[in-house]
PDB file of C-alpha atoms in Angstrom:
ATOM      1  CA  UNK A   1       5.255  13.671  -4.077  1.00  0.00           C
ATOM      2  CA  UNK A   2       6.795  10.868  -2.039  1.00  0.00           C
ATOM      3  CA  UNK A   3       4.523   9.406   0.624  1.00  0.00           C
ATOM      4  CA  UNK A   4       6.205   7.320   3.311  1.00  0.00           C
ATOM      5  CA  UNK A   5       4.197   5.198   5.699  1.00  0.00           C
ATOM      6  CA  UNK A   6       3.724   1.894   7.447  1.00  0.00           C
ATOM      7  CA  UNK A   7       1.195  -0.920   7.422  1.00  0.00           C
ATOM      8  CA  UNK A   8      -0.940   0.235  10.335  1.00  0.00           C
ATOM      9  CA  UNK A   9      -0.433   3.203  12.640  1.00  0.00           C
ATOM     10  CA  UNK A  10       0.493   1.790  16.020  1.00  0.00           C
ATOM     11  CA  UNK A  11       3.109   3.944  17.794  1.00  0.00           C
ATOM     12  CA  UNK A  12       5.358   1.547  19.684  1.00  0.00           C
ATOM     13  CA  UNK A  13       6.939   2.759  22.912  1.00  0.00           C
ATOM     14  CA  UNK A  14      10.445   2.680  21.443  1.00  0.00           C
ATOM     15  CA  UNK A  15       9.480   5.505  19.046  1.00  0.00           C
ATOM     16  CA  UNK A  16       7.209   7.479  21.365  1.00  0.00           C
ATOM     17  CA  UNK A  17       9.724  10.301  21.695  1.00  0.00           C
ATOM     18  CA  UNK A  18       9.254  11.169  18.019  1.00  0.00           C
ATOM     19  CA  UNK A  19       5.494  11.696  18.427  1.00  0.00           C
ATOM     20  CA  UNK A  20       3.166  13.827  20.556  1.00  0.00           C
ATOM     21  CA  UNK A  21       2.433  12.366  23.962  1.00  0.00           C
ATOM     22  CA  UNK A  22      -1.347  12.764  23.721  1.00  0.00           C
ATOM     23  CA  UNK A  23      -4.037  11.688  21.288  1.00  0.00           C
ATOM     24  CA  UNK A  24      -5.029   8.379  19.733  1.00  0.00           C
ATOM     25  CA  UNK A  25      -2.383   6.264  18.035  1.00  0.00           C
ATOM     26  CA  UNK A  26      -3.669   7.487  14.674  1.00  0.00           C
ATOM     27  CA  UNK A  27      -3.624  11.148  15.708  1.00  0.00           C
ATOM     28  CA  UNK A  28      -0.082  10.833  17.045  1.00  0.00           C
ATOM     29  CA  UNK A  29       1.116   8.903  13.990  1.00  0.00           C
ATOM     30  CA  UNK A  30      -0.479  11.274  11.490  1.00  0.00           C
ATOM     31  CA  UNK A  31       1.097  14.333  13.114  1.00  0.00           C
ATOM     32  CA  UNK A  32       4.520  13.071  11.970  1.00  0.00           C
ATOM     33  CA  UNK A  33       4.010  10.537   9.159  1.00  0.00           C
ATOM     34  CA  UNK A  34       1.967  11.578   6.123  1.00  0.00           C
ATOM     35  CA  UNK A  35       0.486   8.275   4.937  1.00  0.00           C
ATOM     36  CA  UNK A  36      -0.565   4.844   6.131  1.00  0.00           C
ATOM     37  CA  UNK A  37      -1.643   1.539   4.631  1.00  0.00           C
ATOM     38  CA  UNK A  38      -4.770  -0.021   6.141  1.00  0.00           C
ATOM     39  CA  UNK A  39      -4.293  -3.799   6.140  1.00  0.00           C
ATOM     40  CA  UNK A  40      -7.124  -4.695   8.510  1.00  0.00           C
ATOM     41  CA  UNK A  41      -9.559  -4.213   5.613  1.00  0.00           C
ATOM     42  CA  UNK A  42      -7.997  -7.318   4.044  1.00  0.00           C
ATOM     43  CA  UNK A  43      -9.336  -9.454   6.896  1.00  0.00           C
ATOM     44  CA  UNK A  44     -12.620  -7.776   7.816  1.00  0.00           C
ATOM     45  CA  UNK A  45     -14.915  -4.996   6.736  1.00  0.00           C
ATOM     46  CA  UNK A  46     -15.177  -1.659   8.528  1.00  0.00           C
ATOM     47  CA  UNK A  47     -18.241   0.537   8.646  1.00  0.00           C
ATOM     48  CA  UNK A  48     -18.207   3.670   6.528  1.00  0.00           C
ATOM     49  CA  UNK A  49     -18.513   5.662   9.765  1.00  0.00           C
ATOM     50  CA  UNK A  50     -15.241   4.133  10.958  1.00  0.00           C
ATOM     51  CA  UNK A  51     -13.427   5.349   7.855  1.00  0.00           C
ATOM     52  CA  UNK A  52     -15.042   8.761   8.318  1.00  0.00           C
ATOM     53  CA  UNK A  53     -13.760   8.895  11.894  1.00  0.00           C
ATOM     54  CA  UNK A  54     -10.254   7.954  10.787  1.00  0.00           C
ATOM     55  CA  UNK A  55     -10.304  10.633   8.098  1.00  0.00           C
ATOM     56  CA  UNK A  56     -11.455  13.302  10.543  1.00  0.00           C
ATOM     57  CA  UNK A  57      -8.628  12.355  12.938  1.00  0.00           C
ATOM     58  CA  UNK A  58      -5.851  13.245  10.471  1.00  0.00           C
ATOM     59  CA  UNK A  59      -4.381  16.429   8.963  1.00  0.00           C
ATOM     60  CA  UNK A  60      -5.541  17.773   5.615  1.00  0.00           C
ATOM     61  CA  UNK A  61      -2.702  16.329   3.546  1.00  0.00           C
ATOM     62  CA  UNK A  62      -2.761  12.866   5.096  1.00  0.00           C
ATOM     63  CA  UNK A  63      -3.607   9.882   2.859  1.00  0.00           C
ATOM     64  CA  UNK A  64      -4.738   6.288   3.460  1.00  0.00           C
ATOM     65  CA  UNK A  65      -3.972   3.369   1.178  1.00  0.00           C
ATOM     66  CA  UNK A  66      -6.490   0.562   1.721  1.00  0.00           C
ATOM     67  CA  UNK A  67      -6.053  -3.153   1.061  1.00  0.00           C
ATOM     68  CA  UNK A  68      -8.799  -4.883  -0.934  1.00  0.00           C
ATOM     69  CA  UNK A  69     -10.503  -7.733   0.996  1.00  0.00           C
ATOM     70  CA  UNK A  70      -9.037 -11.224   0.765  1.00  0.00           C
ATOM     71  CA  UNK A  71     -12.502 -12.544  -0.054  1.00  0.00           C
ATOM     72  CA  UNK A  72     -11.997 -10.989  -3.506  1.00  0.00           C
ATOM     73  CA  UNK A  73      -8.332 -11.816  -4.025  1.00  0.00           C
ATOM     74  CA  UNK A  74      -7.617 -15.036  -2.101  1.00  0.00           C
ATOM     75  CA  UNK A  75     -10.961 -16.762  -1.617  1.00  0.00           C
ATOM     76  CA  UNK A  76     -12.795 -15.862  -4.838  1.00  0.00           C
ATOM     77  CA  UNK A  77      -9.488 -15.442  -6.728  1.00  0.00           C
ATOM     78  CA  UNK A  78     -10.746 -12.365  -8.654  1.00  0.00           C
ATOM     79  CA  UNK A  79     -13.992 -14.087  -9.732  1.00  0.00           C
ATOM     80  CA  UNK A  80     -17.570 -13.189  -8.771  1.00  0.00           C
ATOM     81  CA  UNK A  81     -16.436 -10.119  -6.846  1.00  0.00           C
ATOM     82  CA  UNK A  82     -19.234  -7.655  -7.720  1.00  0.00           C
ATOM     83  CA  UNK A  83     -20.866  -7.651  -4.292  1.00  0.00           C
ATOM     84  CA  UNK A  84     -17.531  -7.682  -2.468  1.00  0.00           C
ATOM     85  CA  UNK A  85     -16.190  -4.685  -4.369  1.00  0.00           C
ATOM     86  CA  UNK A  86     -19.456  -2.798  -4.095  1.00  0.00           C
ATOM     87  CA  UNK A  87     -19.536  -3.114  -0.316  1.00  0.00           C
ATOM     88  CA  UNK A  88     -15.828  -2.367   0.075  1.00  0.00           C
ATOM     89  CA  UNK A  89     -15.901   0.758  -2.095  1.00  0.00           C
ATOM     90  CA  UNK A  90     -18.965   2.088  -0.301  1.00  0.00           C
ATOM     91  CA  UNK A  91     -17.180   1.658   3.020  1.00  0.00           C
ATOM     92  CA  UNK A  92     -13.865   3.267   2.005  1.00  0.00           C
ATOM     93  CA  UNK A  93     -15.670   6.212   0.426  1.00  0.00           C
ATOM     94  CA  UNK A  94     -15.924   7.422   4.018  1.00  0.00           C
ATOM     95  CA  UNK A  95     -12.290   8.526   3.715  1.00  0.00           C
ATOM     96  CA  UNK A  96     -13.311  11.135   1.126  1.00  0.00           C
ATOM     97  CA  UNK A  97     -10.390  13.054  -0.358  1.00  0.00           C
ATOM     98  CA  UNK A  98      -8.002  11.294   2.034  1.00  0.00           C
ATOM     99  CA  UNK A  99      -8.403   8.000   0.190  1.00  0.00           C
ATOM    100  CA  UNK A 100      -5.150   7.108  -1.560  1.00  0.00           C
ATOM    101  CA  UNK A 101      -4.429   3.945  -3.565  1.00  0.00           C
ATOM    102  CA  UNK A 102      -6.364   0.726  -3.256  1.00  0.00           C
ATOM    103  CA  UNK A 103      -3.978  -2.200  -2.855  1.00  0.00           C
ATOM    104  CA  UNK A 104      -4.819  -5.493  -4.566  1.00  0.00           C
ATOM    105  CA  UNK A 105      -2.459  -8.136  -3.161  1.00  0.00           C
ATOM    106  CA  UNK A 106      -2.696 -11.503  -4.899  1.00  0.00           C
ATOM    107  CA  UNK A 107      -1.878 -14.942  -3.447  1.00  0.00           C
ATOM    108  CA  UNK A 108       1.380 -16.574  -4.599  1.00  0.00           C
ATOM    109  CA  UNK A 109      -0.592 -19.429  -6.165  1.00  0.00           C
ATOM    110  CA  UNK A 110      -2.708 -17.180  -8.404  1.00  0.00           C
ATOM    111  CA  UNK A 111      -1.337 -17.325 -11.951  1.00  0.00           C
ATOM    112  CA  UNK A 112      -2.198 -14.693 -14.531  1.00  0.00           C
ATOM    113  CA  UNK A 113      -5.333 -15.550 -16.498  1.00  0.00           C
ATOM    114  CA  UNK A 114      -6.049 -12.743 -18.912  1.00  0.00           C
ATOM    115  CA  UNK A 115      -9.827 -13.127 -19.083  1.00  0.00           C
ATOM    116  CA  UNK A 116     -10.235 -13.295 -15.303  1.00  0.00           C
ATOM    117  CA  UNK A 117      -7.883 -10.391 -14.652  1.00  0.00           C
ATOM    118  CA  UNK A 118      -9.457  -8.245 -17.363  1.00  0.00           C
ATOM    119  CA  UNK A 119     -12.958  -8.806 -15.981  1.00  0.00           C
ATOM    120  CA  UNK A 120     -11.902  -8.033 -12.417  1.00  0.00           C
ATOM    121  CA  UNK A 121      -9.961  -4.869 -13.198  1.00  0.00           C
ATOM    122  CA  UNK A 122     -12.583  -3.635 -15.677  1.00  0.00           C
ATOM    123  CA  UNK A 123     -15.247  -4.013 -13.015  1.00  0.00           C
ATOM    124  CA  UNK A 124     -13.061  -2.269 -10.447  1.00  0.00           C
ATOM    125  CA  UNK A 125     -12.358   0.589 -12.840  1.00  0.00           C
ATOM    126  CA  UNK A 126     -16.037   1.055 -13.668  1.00  0.00           C
ATOM    127  CA  UNK A 127     -16.656   1.590  -9.969  1.00  0.00           C
ATOM    128  CA  UNK A 128     -13.493   3.415  -8.913  1.00  0.00           C
ATOM    129  CA  UNK A 129     -11.446   6.027 -10.785  1.00  0.00           C
ATOM    130  CA  UNK A 130      -8.797   6.595  -8.113  1.00  0.00           C
ATOM    131  CA  UNK A 131      -5.330   5.106  -7.771  1.00  0.00           C
ATOM    132  CA  UNK A 132      -4.904   1.321  -7.663  1.00  0.00           C
ATOM    133  CA  UNK A 133      -1.771  -0.784  -7.073  1.00  0.00           C
ATOM    134  CA  UNK A 134      -1.506  -4.542  -7.540  1.00  0.00           C
ATOM    135  CA  UNK A 135       1.024  -6.818  -5.832  1.00  0.00           C
ATOM    136  CA  UNK A 136       1.090 -10.137  -7.724  1.00  0.00           C
ATOM    137  CA  UNK A 137       3.293 -12.917  -6.393  1.00  0.00           C
ATOM    138  CA  UNK A 138       3.239 -15.485  -9.205  1.00  0.00           C
ATOM    139  CA  UNK A 139       5.897 -15.417 -11.939  1.00  0.00           C
ATOM    140  CA  UNK A 140       3.322 -15.288 -14.753  1.00  0.00           C
ATOM    141  CA  UNK A 141       2.304 -11.747 -13.732  1.00  0.00           C
ATOM    142  CA  UNK A 142       5.718 -10.392 -14.703  1.00  0.00           C
ATOM    143  CA  UNK A 143       5.394 -11.189 -18.399  1.00  0.00           C
ATOM    144  CA  UNK A 144       4.393  -8.801 -21.156  1.00  0.00           C
ATOM    145  CA  UNK A 145       0.662  -9.552 -21.442  1.00  0.00           C
ATOM    146  CA  UNK A 146       0.038  -9.079 -17.724  1.00  0.00           C
ATOM    147  CA  UNK A 147       1.998  -5.840 -17.597  1.00  0.00           C
ATOM    148  CA  UNK A 148       0.125  -4.433 -20.591  1.00  0.00           C
ATOM    149  CA  UNK A 149      -3.226  -5.370 -19.075  1.00  0.00           C
ATOM    150  CA  UNK A 150      -2.364  -3.606 -15.821  1.00  0.00           C
ATOM    151  CA  UNK A 151      -1.207  -0.516 -17.697  1.00  0.00           C
ATOM    152  CA  UNK A 152      -4.370  -0.485 -19.822  1.00  0.00           C
ATOM    153  CA  UNK A 153      -6.494  -0.376 -16.669  1.00  0.00           C
ATOM    154  CA  UNK A 154      -4.262   2.229 -14.968  1.00  0.00           C
ATOM    155  CA  UNK A 155      -3.087  -0.258 -12.354  1.00  0.00           C
ATOM    156  CA  UNK A 156       0.436   0.183 -10.970  1.00  0.00           C
ATOM    157  CA  UNK A 157       2.374  -3.005 -10.227  1.00  0.00           C
ATOM    158  CA  UNK A 158       3.982  -2.939  -6.782  1.00  0.00           C
ATOM    159  CA  UNK A 159       7.755  -3.039  -6.385  1.00  0.00           C
ATOM    160  CA  UNK A 160       8.343  -5.396  -3.453  1.00  0.00           C
ATOM    161  CA  UNK A 161      11.191  -6.336  -1.158  1.00  0.00           C
ATOM    162  CA  UNK A 162      11.868  -9.177  -1.028  1.00  0.00           C
ATOM    163  CA  UNK A 163      10.611  -9.777  -4.575  1.00  0.00           C
ATOM    164  CA  UNK A 164       8.139 -12.659  -4.820  1.00  0.00           C
ATOM    165  CA  UNK A 165       7.628 -14.799  -7.899  1.00  0.00           C
ATOM    166  CA  UNK A 166      10.239 -13.127 -10.083  1.00  0.00           C
ATOM    167  CA  UNK A 167      13.291 -10.843  -9.776  1.00  0.00           C
ATOM    168  CA  UNK A 168      11.187  -8.333 -11.744  1.00  0.00           C
ATOM    169  CA  UNK A 169       8.973  -7.963  -8.675  1.00  0.00           C
ATOM    170  CA  UNK A 170      11.626  -5.653  -7.223  1.00  0.00           C
ATOM    171  CA  UNK A 171      10.827  -3.015  -9.844  1.00  0.00           C
ATOM    172  CA  UNK A 172       7.583  -1.127 -10.479  1.00  0.00           C
ATOM    173  CA  UNK A 173       5.527  -2.046 -13.511  1.00  0.00           C
ATOM    174  CA  UNK A 174       2.105  -1.681 -15.069  1.00  0.00           C
ATOM    175  CA  UNK A 175       0.758   1.869 -15.149  1.00  0.00           C
ATOM    176  CA  UNK A 176       3.487   4.449 -14.713  1.00  0.00           C
ATOM    177  CA  UNK A 177       1.251   7.088 -13.139  1.00  0.00           C
ATOM    178  CA  UNK A 178       1.781   5.645  -9.655  1.00  0.00           C
ATOM    179  CA  UNK A 179       4.823   4.040  -8.021  1.00  0.00           C
ATOM    180  CA  UNK A 180       4.143   1.863  -4.973  1.00  0.00           C
ATOM    181  CA  UNK A 181       6.939   0.207  -2.964  1.00  0.00           C
ATOM    182  CA  UNK A 182       6.190  -2.352  -0.246  1.00  0.00           C
ATOM    183  CA  UNK A 183       9.134  -3.253   1.961  1.00  0.00           C
ATOM    184  CA  UNK A 184       8.298  -6.431   3.875  1.00  0.00           C
ATOM    185  CA  UNK A 185      11.617  -6.979   5.636  1.00  0.00           C
ATOM    186  CA  UNK A 186      14.768  -8.824   4.528  1.00  0.00           C
ATOM    187  CA  UNK A 187      15.965 -11.475   5.203  1.00  0.00           C
ATOM    188  CA  UNK A 188      13.130 -12.378   7.590  1.00  0.00           C
ATOM    189  CA  UNK A 189       9.873 -11.232   6.017  1.00  0.00           C
ATOM    190  CA  UNK A 190       7.708  -9.045   8.288  1.00  0.00           C
ATOM    191  CA  UNK A 191      10.369  -9.036  11.041  1.00  0.00           C
ATOM    192  CA  UNK A 192      13.751  -7.802   9.775  1.00  0.00           C
ATOM    193  CA  UNK A 193      14.812  -4.230  10.429  1.00  0.00           C
ATOM    194  CA  UNK A 194      16.326  -2.383   7.462  1.00  0.00           C
ATOM    195  CA  UNK A 195      19.799  -1.056   8.191  1.00  0.00           C
ATOM    196  CA  UNK A 196      21.191   2.353   7.334  1.00  0.00           C
ATOM    197  CA  UNK A 197      22.906   1.191   4.140  1.00  0.00           C
ATOM    198  CA  UNK A 198      19.679  -0.214   2.732  1.00  0.00           C
ATOM    199  CA  UNK A 199      17.650   2.827   3.727  1.00  0.00           C
ATOM    200  CA  UNK A 200      20.295   5.100   2.173  1.00  0.00           C
ATOM    201  CA  UNK A 201      19.903   3.173  -1.088  1.00  0.00           C
ATOM    202  CA  UNK A 202      16.101   3.424  -0.932  1.00  0.00           C
ATOM    203  CA  UNK A 203      16.328   7.171  -0.241  1.00  0.00           C
ATOM    204  CA  UNK A 204      18.595   7.713  -3.236  1.00  0.00           C
ATOM    205  CA  UNK A 205      16.323   5.568  -5.382  1.00  0.00           C
ATOM    206  CA  UNK A 206      13.286   7.649  -4.463  1.00  0.00           C
ATOM    207  CA  UNK A 207      14.936  11.069  -4.452  1.00  0.00           C
ATOM    208  CA  UNK A 208      16.431  10.809  -7.932  1.00  0.00           C
ATOM    209  CA  UNK A 209      13.339   9.510  -9.716  1.00  0.00           C
ATOM    210  CA  UNK A 210      12.586  11.846 -12.629  1.00  0.00           C
ATOM    211  CA  UNK A 211       8.833  11.388 -12.787  1.00  0.00           C
ATOM    212  CA  UNK A 212       5.604  13.185 -12.074  1.00  0.00           C
ATOM    213  CA  UNK A 213       4.125   9.992 -10.622  1.00  0.00           C
ATOM    214  CA  UNK A 214       3.126   9.997  -6.988  1.00  0.00           C
ATOM    215  CA  UNK A 215       5.352   7.553  -5.114  1.00  0.00           C
ATOM    216  CA  UNK A 216       4.403   5.530  -2.051  1.00  0.00           C
ATOM    217  CA  UNK A 217       6.884   3.650   0.129  1.00  0.00           C
ATOM    218  CA  UNK A 218       5.234   1.461   2.757  1.00  0.00           C
ATOM    219  CA  UNK A 219       7.095  -0.529   5.398  1.00  0.00           C
ATOM    220  CA  UNK A 220       5.314  -3.790   6.169  1.00  0.00           C
ATOM    221  CA  UNK A 221       7.978  -5.193   8.549  1.00  0.00           C
ATOM    222  CA  UNK A 222       5.686  -4.673  11.518  1.00  0.00           C
ATOM    223  CA  UNK A 223       5.942  -7.994  13.392  1.00  0.00           C
ATOM    224  CA  UNK A 224       8.903  -6.849  15.518  1.00  0.00           C
ATOM    225  CA  UNK A 225       7.959  -3.141  15.394  1.00  0.00           C
ATOM    226  CA  UNK A 226      10.702  -2.169  12.918  1.00  0.00           C
ATOM    227  CA  UNK A 227       8.458  -0.453  10.366  1.00  0.00           C
ATOM    228  CA  UNK A 228       7.877   2.857  12.121  1.00  0.00           C
ATOM    229  CA  UNK A 229      11.542   3.398  12.894  1.00  0.00           C
ATOM    230  CA  UNK A 230      12.436   2.637   9.269  1.00  0.00           C
ATOM    231  CA  UNK A 231       9.798   5.105   8.023  1.00  0.00           C
ATOM    232  CA  UNK A 232      11.103   7.856  10.304  1.00  0.00           C
ATOM    233  CA  UNK A 233      14.675   7.197   9.206  1.00  0.00           C
ATOM    234  CA  UNK A 234      13.813   7.119   5.502  1.00  0.00           C
ATOM    235  CA  UNK A 235      11.896  10.378   5.757  1.00  0.00           C
ATOM    236  CA  UNK A 236      14.976  12.078   7.178  1.00  0.00           C
ATOM    237  CA  UNK A 237      17.291  10.534   4.607  1.00  0.00           C
ATOM    238  CA  UNK A 238      15.179  11.682   1.663  1.00  0.00           C
ATOM    239  CA  UNK A 239      15.266  15.211   3.032  1.00  0.00           C
ATOM    240  CA  UNK A 240      19.069  14.978   3.132  1.00  0.00           C
ATOM    241  CA  UNK A 241      19.227  13.902  -0.525  1.00  0.00           C
ATOM    242  CA  UNK A 242      17.981  17.257  -1.733  1.00  0.00           C
ATOM    243  CA  UNK A 243      14.817  19.366  -1.886  1.00  0.00           C
ATOM    244  CA  UNK A 244      12.266  17.161  -0.179  1.00  0.00           C
ATOM    245  CA  UNK A 245       9.235  15.821  -1.934  1.00  0.00           C
ATOM    246  CA  UNK A 246       8.325  13.651   1.038  1.00  0.00           C
ATOM    247  CA  UNK A 247       4.889  13.939   2.547  1.00  0.00           C
ATOM    248  CA  UNK A 248       4.704  15.242   6.102  1.00  0.00           C
TER     249      UNK A 248
END
C-alpha cells in the first residue's frame, strides 16, 4: 500500500476543480486523497473529541499520521516525556482505526544519545504498538548504533528531501516494516514546487519497491500551496507506472 498525502488538508482554490464543491476542507480532501499528516499537534494539543470528529468526517480507508508534540522532542529533547506522551496518546486514540503512523521529528541540534533515545522509544513502545516514524536531523543519527536502536524498537527512519544532517537522510532506515517519505520542497524548503521530472522519479521509486511495507509519501511544501498539486500529480503518475497500490 502506498499512501500519498500532504501536511494538512486545506484545499486551495487553485486545486478546487479536483475536489467536490461542498463539505468541509477535510471532507473534500479525503474524498480524493487517502492520507494526511497532522502537523498542528506538534504545536498544540487537540481534544480527543476533535480527533473523533476528524475520523468520522473521512472515508473508511482514510488514515491520519500525527506529529508528536514539540514539548517532547524540541523542548524536553526526549527526556521526562511520560506525561506528554500519555496525554498525546490519549488524545489521538480518538482517531481509532484511522490512526496511522506517529511522526517523531527531532531538532537539528539533537545528537544521538543512546541512553536517552532508548528510554524515550521504550516508553513510547510500552504505550503504543502502532506505526512510528522518526525524522532525525543530526548527522549522528545516521550511524550504525542509532539505526539499530530504531530498528529494535520498530521505528522507521524517515527518508527526507532535502536530506538534513547527512546524505543518508534521503533514504529510509531503521525498521523496515514502514517506509515514510517527507518531501519538504527543493531548493526552497517548504515553498518549492516539485516539477514533473522529479515527481516521475518519485513515482518510479515508489512503484518498483519490492516490499510488503506500507509506504507513506507526504508533501510538506505547503507554504506556497504546492503540496496538494504535487500529491495529486504523484497519485496519477504512480497509477501510470503499473497496477496501482496507491491509497484513494
